[in-house]
Coordinates of C-alpha atoms and ligand atoms in Angstrom, one line a residue:
X30 CA -28.1 -10.1 11.9
X31 CA -26.4 -13.0 13.6
X32 CA -22.9 -12.4 12.2
X33 CA -21.3 -9.0 11.9
X34 CA -18.1 -7.6 10.6
X35 CA -15.6 -6.8 13.3
X36 CA -15.0 -3.2 14.0
X37 CA -12.2 -1.6 12.1
X38 CA -12.4 -4.3 9.3
X39 CA -14.0 -4.0 5.9
X40 CA -15.4 -6.2 3.2
X41 CA -14.0 -5.1 -0.2
X42 CA -16.6 -5.6 -2.9
X43 CA -15.8 -5.7 -6.7
X44 CA -16.5 -2.0 -7.4
X45 CA -14.0 -1.0 -4.7
X46 CA -11.6 -3.8 -5.7
X47 CA -11.4 -2.6 -9.2
X48 CA -10.2 0.7 -7.9
X49 CA -7.6 -1.1 -5.9
X50 CA -6.6 -3.1 -8.9
X51 CA -6.2 0.1 -10.9
X52 CA -3.7 1.4 -8.2
X53 CA -1.9 -1.9 -7.9
X54 CA -1.4 -2.0 -11.7
X55 CA -0.2 1.6 -12.0
X56 CA 2.2 1.1 -9.0
X57 CA 3.5 -2.1 -10.2
X58 CA 4.6 -0.4 -13.4
X59 CA 6.5 2.2 -11.5
X60 CA 8.1 -0.3 -9.0
X61 CA 9.4 -2.2 -12.0
X62 CA 10.6 0.9 -13.7
X63 CA 12.8 1.6 -10.7
X64 CA 14.1 -2.0 -10.6
X65 CA 12.1 -3.3 -7.7
X66 CA 10.6 -6.8 -7.7
X67 CA 7.8 -8.2 -5.6
X68 CA 8.1 -10.2 -2.4
X69 CA 5.4 -11.6 -0.1
X70 CA 6.0 -12.5 3.5
X71 CA 3.5 -14.1 5.9
X72 CA 0.9 -12.1 7.7
X73 CA 1.7 -13.9 10.9
X74 CA 5.1 -13.8 12.6
X75 CA 6.6 -14.5 16.0
X76 CA 5.6 -11.6 18.3
X77 CA 9.3 -11.2 19.3
X78 CA 10.2 -10.1 15.7
X79 CA 8.0 -7.0 16.0
X80 CA 9.0 -6.3 19.7
X81 CA 12.6 -6.4 18.8
X82 CA 12.4 -4.3 15.6
X83 CA 9.6 -1.8 16.1
X84 CA 10.5 -1.4 19.8
X85 CA 9.0 -2.7 23.0
X86 CA 7.9 0.9 24.0
X87 CA 6.5 2.0 20.7
X88 CA 2.7 2.6 20.5
X89 CA 2.4 -0.2 17.9
X90 CA 3.9 -2.8 20.2
X91 CA 2.5 -1.5 23.4
X92 CA -1.1 -1.0 22.3
X93 CA -1.8 -2.0 18.8
X94 CA -0.6 -5.6 18.1
X95 CA -3.1 -8.3 17.4
X96 CA -1.3 -11.0 19.4
X97 CA -2.4 -14.5 20.3
X98 CA -1.0 -17.9 21.5
X99 CA -1.0 -20.9 19.1
X100 CA -1.6 -24.5 20.2
X101 CA 2.1 -24.8 21.1
X102 CA 1.8 -21.8 23.4
X103 CA 4.0 -19.6 21.1
X104 CA 3.1 -15.9 21.0
X105 CA 2.3 -14.9 17.5
X106 CA 1.1 -11.6 16.0
X107 CA -0.6 -10.4 12.9
X108 CA 2.0 -8.2 11.2
X109 CA 1.5 -4.5 12.0
X110 CA 3.9 -3.6 9.1
X111 CA 6.2 -5.4 6.7
X112 CA 9.7 -4.0 7.2
X113 CA 10.5 -6.3 10.1
X114 CA 9.3 -9.4 8.1
X115 CA 11.3 -8.4 5.0
X116 CA 14.4 -7.9 7.1
X117 CA 13.8 -11.3 8.7
X118 CA 13.4 -12.9 5.3
X119 CA 16.6 -11.2 4.1
X120 CA 18.6 -12.6 7.0
X121 CA 17.0 -16.0 7.2
X122 CA 17.6 -16.7 3.5
X123 CA 21.2 -15.5 3.6
X124 CA 20.7 -12.8 0.8
X125 CA 24.0 -11.2 1.9
X126 CA 25.9 -14.1 0.5
X127 CA 24.0 -14.7 -2.7
X128 CA 22.8 -11.2 -3.6
X129 CA 23.9 -8.5 -1.2
X130 CA 21.8 -5.7 -2.6
X131 CA 18.1 -6.3 -3.1
X132 CA 15.2 -4.0 -4.1
X133 CA 11.8 -5.4 -3.2
X134 CA 8.3 -4.2 -3.1
X135 CA 5.2 -5.6 -1.4
X136 CA 1.5 -5.2 -1.4
X137 CA -0.6 -6.6 1.4
X138 CA -2.7 -6.3 4.5
X139 CA -1.3 -5.1 7.8
X140 CA -3.1 -5.2 11.2
X141 CA -3.1 -2.7 14.0
X142 CA -5.6 -2.7 16.9
X143 CA -6.2 1.1 16.7
X144 CA -9.4 2.9 17.6
X145 CA -11.2 2.8 14.3
X146 CA -11.8 6.2 12.7
X147 CA -11.5 7.9 9.4
X148 CA -8.2 6.7 7.8
X149 CA -7.5 4.4 10.7
X150 CA -8.4 0.8 10.4
X151 CA -7.5 -2.4 12.1
X152 CA -6.8 -4.1 8.8
X153 CA -5.3 -1.9 6.1
X154 CA -3.3 -2.4 3.0
X155 CA 0.2 -1.1 2.6
X156 CA 2.2 -0.8 -0.7
X157 CA 5.8 -0.5 0.2
X158 CA 9.4 -1.0 -0.7
X159 CA 12.6 -2.0 1.0
X160 CA 16.0 -1.6 -0.5
X161 CA 18.5 -3.5 1.5
X162 CA 22.3 -3.5 1.1
X163 CA 23.5 0.0 0.7
X164 CA 24.3 3.1 2.8
X165 CA 24.4 5.4 -0.2
X166 CA 22.5 8.7 0.3
X167 CA 21.5 8.4 -3.4
X168 CA 19.5 5.4 -2.3
X169 CA 17.5 7.5 0.1
X170 CA 16.9 9.9 -2.8
X171 CA 15.8 7.1 -5.1
X172 CA 13.4 5.7 -2.5
X173 CA 11.8 9.1 -2.0
X174 CA 11.7 9.8 -5.7
X175 CA 9.9 6.5 -6.2
X176 CA 7.4 7.5 -3.6
X177 CA 6.8 10.8 -5.5
X178 CA 6.5 8.9 -8.8
X179 CA 3.8 6.7 -7.3
X180 CA 1.8 9.7 -6.2
X181 CA 2.2 11.3 -9.6
X182 CA 1.0 8.3 -11.5
X183 CA -2.3 8.3 -9.6
X184 CA -2.6 12.0 -9.8
X185 CA -2.0 13.2 -6.3
X186 CA 0.0 16.4 -6.9
X187 CA -0.8 18.4 -3.8
X188 CA 1.0 16.3 -1.1
X189 CA 3.7 17.6 1.2
X190 CA 6.9 15.7 1.7
X191 CA 8.5 16.2 5.2
X192 CA 12.0 15.3 5.8
X193 CA 14.2 14.9 8.8
X194 CA 17.3 13.1 10.1
X195 CA 17.7 11.2 13.3
X196 CA 21.4 10.6 13.1
X197 CA 23.2 7.3 13.5
X198 CA 22.9 4.9 16.4
X199 CA 25.7 6.7 18.3
X200 CA 24.0 10.1 17.7
X201 CA 20.7 8.7 18.9
X202 CA 22.1 7.7 22.3
X203 CA 24.0 11.0 22.6
X204 CA 20.8 12.9 21.7
X205 CA 18.8 10.9 24.2
X206 CA 21.3 11.8 26.9
X207 CA 21.3 15.5 26.0
X208 CA 17.5 15.7 25.9
X209 CA 17.2 13.9 29.2
X210 CA 19.4 16.6 30.7
X211 CA 17.4 19.4 29.0
X212 CA 13.9 18.1 29.8
X213 CA 14.4 16.6 33.3
X214 CA 13.2 19.7 35.1
X215 CA 10.4 20.6 32.7
X216 CA 8.9 17.2 32.1
X217 CA 6.2 17.8 34.7
X218 CA 4.7 20.4 32.3
X219 CA 4.3 17.8 29.5
X220 CA 1.3 15.5 28.9
X221 CA 1.1 12.1 30.5
X222 CA 2.1 10.4 27.3
X223 CA 5.2 12.5 27.0
X224 CA 6.1 11.8 30.6
X225 CA 6.1 8.1 29.6
X226 CA 8.1 8.9 26.4
X227 CA 10.6 10.7 28.6
X228 CA 11.3 7.4 30.3
X229 CA 11.4 5.1 27.3
X230 CA 11.7 6.9 24.0
X231 CA 12.4 10.5 24.5
X232 CA 12.6 11.4 20.8
X233 CA 8.9 10.6 20.5
X234 CA 8.1 13.8 22.5
X235 CA 8.8 15.7 19.3
X236 CA 5.9 13.9 17.7
X237 CA 3.3 14.9 20.3
X238 CA 0.4 16.9 19.0
X239 CA -0.5 18.4 22.4
X240 CA -0.1 22.2 22.1
X241 CA 1.4 22.7 25.6
X242 CA 4.1 20.0 24.8
X243 CA 4.8 21.7 21.5
X244 CA 5.1 25.0 23.4
X245 CA 7.5 23.6 25.9
X246 CA 9.7 22.2 23.1
X247 CA 10.2 25.6 21.5
X248 CA 13.3 26.3 23.6
X249 CA 14.8 22.9 22.9
X250 CA 17.4 22.6 20.1
X251 CA 16.4 20.3 17.2
X252 CA 17.9 16.9 16.7
X253 CA 20.2 18.0 13.9
X254 CA 22.2 20.2 16.3
X255 CA 23.6 17.0 17.9
X256 CA 24.5 15.0 14.9
X257 CA 28.0 13.8 13.9
X258 CA 29.6 15.2 10.8
X259 CA 29.1 11.9 8.8
X260 CA 25.3 12.1 9.5
X261 CA 25.1 15.7 8.6
X262 CA 27.0 15.0 5.4
X263 CA 24.7 12.1 4.5
X264 CA 21.7 14.4 5.1
X265 CA 23.1 17.2 3.0
X266 CA 23.8 14.7 0.1
X267 CA 20.2 13.4 0.3
X268 CA 18.8 16.9 0.2
X269 CA 21.1 17.9 -2.7
X270 CA 20.1 14.8 -4.7
X271 CA 16.4 15.5 -4.1
X272 CA 16.8 19.1 -5.2
X273 CA 18.7 17.9 -8.3
X274 CA 15.6 15.7 -9.1
X275 CA 13.4 18.7 -8.5
X276 CA 11.6 17.1 -5.6
X277 CA 10.1 19.6 -3.2
X278 CA 10.5 18.8 0.5
X279 CA 10.1 20.6 3.8
X280 CA 12.5 20.0 6.6
X281 CA 10.6 19.2 9.8
X282 CA 12.6 18.5 12.9
X283 CA 9.5 17.1 14.6
X284 CA 9.4 14.0 12.2
X285 CA 10.8 11.3 14.5
X286 CA 8.6 8.3 13.4
X287 CA 6.9 5.8 15.7
X288 CA 9.0 2.8 14.9
X289 CA 12.3 2.4 16.7
X290 CA 14.4 1.0 13.9
X291 CA 15.0 4.2 12.0
X292 CA 18.2 6.2 11.8
X293 CA 19.4 9.0 9.6
X294 CA 16.9 10.0 7.0
X295 CA 13.2 9.8 7.9
X296 CA 10.2 11.2 5.9
X297 CA 6.4 11.5 5.9
X298 CA 4.0 12.5 3.2
X299 CA 0.9 14.3 4.2
X300 CA -2.1 15.6 2.3
X301 CA -4.5 18.4 3.0
X302 CA -7.5 16.1 2.7
X303 CA -6.2 13.8 5.5
X304 CA -4.7 16.5 7.8
X305 CA -1.3 16.4 9.5
X306 CA -2.1 13.5 11.8
X307 CA -2.6 10.9 9.2
X308 CA 0.2 10.5 6.7
X309 CA -0.4 8.9 3.3
X310 CA 2.9 7.3 3.5
X311 CA 6.2 7.3 5.4
X312 CA 9.6 5.7 5.7
X313 CA 13.2 6.2 6.1
X314 CA 16.6 4.6 6.6
X315 CA 17.3 1.8 9.0
X316 CA 21.0 0.9 8.9
X317 CA 20.9 -0.9 12.2
X318 CA 17.9 -3.1 11.9
X319 CA 19.4 -6.0 10.0
X320 CA 22.4 -6.2 12.4
X321 CA 20.1 -5.8 15.4
X322 CA 18.2 -8.8 14.3
X323 CA 21.2 -11.0 14.1
X324 CA 22.3 -10.2 10.5
X325 CA 25.3 -8.3 9.1
X326 CA 25.8 -4.6 9.4
X327 CA 24.1 -3.4 6.2
X328 CA 22.3 -0.2 5.1
X329 CA 18.7 -0.2 4.2
X330 CA 15.9 2.2 3.3
X331 CA 12.2 2.0 2.5
X332 CA 8.7 3.3 2.9
X333 CA 5.0 2.2 2.9
X334 CA 1.9 3.9 1.6
X335 CA -1.5 3.3 3.0
X336 CA -3.9 2.1 0.3
X337 CA -7.2 3.1 2.0
X338 CA -5.8 6.6 2.6
X339 CA -4.8 7.0 -1.0
X340 CA -8.2 5.8 -2.2
X341 CA -10.0 8.3 0.0
X342 CA -8.1 11.0 -1.8
X343 CA -8.3 9.8 -5.4
X344 CA -11.5 7.7 -5.3
X345 CA -13.4 10.1 -7.6
X346 CA -10.7 10.0 -10.2
X347 CA -10.5 6.3 -10.3
X348 CA -13.3 4.8 -12.3
X349 CA -12.2 1.6 -13.8
X350 CA -15.2 -0.2 -15.1
X351 CA -15.5 -4.0 -15.2
X352 CA -15.1 -4.7 -18.9
X353 CA -16.6 -7.7 -20.7
X354 CA -16.2 -8.4 -24.4
X355 CA -19.5 -10.2 -25.0
X356 CA -22.8 -10.7 -23.2
X357 CA -24.9 -13.4 -24.7
X358 CA -28.6 -12.8 -24.9
X359 CA -30.9 -15.8 -25.6
X360 CA -34.6 -16.5 -26.0
X361 CA -35.9 -19.9 -25.0
X362 CA -34.2 -23.2 -24.1
X363 CA -32.8 -24.2 -27.4
X364 CA -31.3 -20.8 -27.9
X365 CA -29.8 -20.9 -24.4
X366 CA -28.2 -24.3 -25.1
X367 CA -26.5 -22.8 -28.2
X368 CA -25.5 -19.7 -26.3
X369 CA -24.0 -21.7 -23.5
X370 CA -21.8 -23.7 -25.9
X371 CA -20.7 -20.5 -27.6
X372 CA -19.9 -19.0 -24.2
X373 CA -17.4 -21.7 -23.6
X374 CA -15.8 -21.4 -27.1
X375 CA -15.4 -17.7 -26.6
X376 CA -13.7 -18.0 -23.3
X377 CA -11.4 -20.7 -24.7
X378 CA -10.2 -18.1 -27.2
X379 CA -9.6 -15.6 -24.4
X380 CA -12.6 -13.5 -25.2
X381 CA -14.4 -12.6 -22.0
X382 CA -18.0 -13.5 -22.1
X383 CA -21.0 -14.0 -19.8
X384 CA -24.6 -15.2 -20.0
X385 CA -27.8 -14.9 -17.8
X386 CA -28.4 -17.4 -15.0
X387 CA -31.5 -15.9 -13.6
X388 CA -34.1 -16.6 -16.4
X389 CA -34.3 -12.9 -17.2
X390 CA -36.5 -11.5 -20.0
X391 CA -34.9 -10.3 -23.3
X392 CA -35.2 -6.7 -22.1
X393 CA -33.7 -7.4 -18.8
X394 CA -30.8 -9.4 -20.3
X395 CA -30.1 -6.3 -22.5
X396 CA -30.1 -4.1 -19.4
X397 CA -27.7 -6.5 -17.7
X398 CA -25.4 -6.4 -20.7
X399 CA -25.3 -2.6 -20.3
X400 CA -24.8 -2.7 -16.6
X401 CA -21.8 -5.0 -16.8
X402 CA -20.2 -2.8 -19.5
X403 CA -20.3 -5.4 -22.3
X404 CA -18.6 -4.1 -25.5
X405 CA -20.8 -6.4 -27.6
X406 CA -24.1 -8.3 -27.2
X407 CA -24.7 -11.5 -29.1
X408 CA -28.3 -12.2 -29.6
X409 CA -29.5 -15.8 -30.4
X410 CA -33.2 -15.9 -31.0
X411 CA -35.5 -18.3 -33.0
X412 CA -34.6 -16.7 -36.4
X413 CA -30.9 -16.8 -35.7
X414 CA -31.1 -20.5 -34.8
X415 CA -33.1 -21.3 -37.9
X416 CA -30.6 -19.6 -40.2
X417 CA -27.4 -20.6 -38.3
X418 CA -26.6 -16.9 -37.7
X419 CA -25.8 -14.6 -34.8
X420 CA -26.9 -11.1 -34.3
X421 CA -24.0 -8.9 -33.0
X422 CA -24.8 -5.6 -31.4
X423 CA -21.9 -3.1 -31.0
X424 CA -22.9 -1.4 -27.7
X425 CA -20.8 1.7 -28.2
X426 CA -22.0 2.4 -31.7
X427 CA -25.5 1.1 -31.2
X428 CA -25.2 -0.9 -34.4
X429 CA -26.3 -4.4 -35.2
X430 CA -25.1 -6.9 -37.8
X431 CA -25.6 -10.6 -38.6
X432 CA -22.7 -13.0 -38.7
X433 CA -22.4 -16.7 -39.5
X434 CA -22.6 -18.9 -36.4
X435 CA -19.9 -21.3 -37.7
X436 CA -16.9 -19.1 -37.8
X437 CA -18.2 -16.5 -35.3
X438 CA -15.4 -17.0 -32.7
X439 CA -12.7 -16.4 -35.3
X440 CA -14.5 -13.4 -36.7
X441 CA -15.0 -12.0 -33.2
X442 CA -11.3 -12.3 -32.4
X443 CA -10.5 -10.1 -35.5
X444 CA -13.2 -7.5 -34.5
X445 CA -11.8 -7.3 -31.0
X446 CA -8.3 -6.8 -32.3
X447 CA -9.3 -3.8 -34.4
X448 CA -11.2 -1.9 -31.6
Ligands
LIG14 P1 4.0 3.6 9.1 O1 4.2 5.1 9.1 O2 3.6 3.0 10.4 O3 5.3 3.0 8.5 O4 2.9 3.2 8.1 C1 2.9 3.6 6.7 C2 1.6 4.0 6.2 O5 0.6 3.0 6.5 C3 1.0 5.2 6.9 O6 1.5 6.4 6.4 C4 -0.5 5.1 6.6 O7 -0.8 5.6 5.3 C5 -0.7 3.6 6.6 N1 -1.3 3.2 7.9 C6 -0.7 3.0 9.1 N2 -1.6 2.7 10.0 C7 -2.8 2.6 9.4 C8 -4.1 2.4 9.9 N3 -4.4 2.0 11.1 N4 -5.1 2.5 9.0 C9 -4.9 2.8 7.7 N5 -3.7 3.1 7.2 C10 -2.6 3.0 8.1 C11 5.5 1.7 8.4 O8 4.7 0.8 8.5 C12 6.9 1.4 7.9 N6 7.1 -0.1 7.8 C13 7.3 2.1 6.6 C14 8.7 1.7 6.2 C15 9.0 0.8 5.2 N7 9.8 2.2 6.7 C16 10.8 1.7 6.0 N8 10.3 0.8 5.2

């Protein structure tokens, strides 16, 4: 083979795409039920946008961005996530003035140059939401309850929701200072990555999966011990609202997230089939991002779910079949001509229809009709042509009848309305 797919990328063929479509349709209904409307941002943005928002020392920016120079020597990157782009779009289009509070959802491909492995791709789809313009703890609860509703609608009941709080921006700098003091003499016992994190992003040490690092952290007080009263109150209100909605969650002080823009509430959803390292989805509050990017000080909260990870869990339950109303079976050239005209008339009346283009035998055309899941087969043979009739076969009932050719399309519309 001369040309090959790049590692970490996939071709999505119709059978798989129908599964995706099934999820998109179900999710869209839920998004709209919660008052979110769809937005699309470009897949390419200025590299600086991601460096500034996700953080220069985050794994994503340091190791995983697909960055390139364009002809004007500008540094551009394929988006590794969408929150930064949505925030940029909010600020750039002055939504604060026209419509302060927005609730948006998005569905689209993201790119991270990670080492490809199960559940980790270089191009993957995210389905996410961003609610911008409120600091209310009820919004955190709404965002999380929406995430749970999405998992319910596709029948993933056995997930675990992990919740934590990182405190406000002031808390974060105080916590960093406190942890630097506490860890400075011990850091030599931590892994190489944690020694780096100590210098640039100390909270990420809590996210380390290395058992020795975990062990060392046992004697260190959790983040919540250092939070201001406002942030504790916010967290308590979020937990109370979630409990009122009967949403089960587990508090986990090691959830710190790999993107720098978060503050206050953060959460991750894990599933036994994927293990603790690969979340199905995650998100949190980011009250400082918009201001940090040159906009107003305005609260925001959101999450994103990974489509491929979801499909790997529910793939067997999703079986949407390609559905075709009519497959036209013909015998000979004159009959094909007549069938081809009928095909067009059916489609004009919004009846989905198809015909053979490979010169198949009658038997093989019938087999094809079955394969594509046609509800009805229209047979136009010599006799039918002579008598100006059509033989209609109901594939689910295995029954055949003859109808007049002249008003067939009208008749078919009625039949399809009834079934
Ligand atoms: P994230 O945790 O980086 O958060 O990604 C969210 C989800 O995207 C993950 O839980 C996972 O399901 C999926 N995902 C991430 N990387 C990969 C990959 N390499 N292959 C397959 N799936 C992947 C964010 O992106 C934030 N923007 C979420 C957010 C929205 N926070 C606030 N608003």
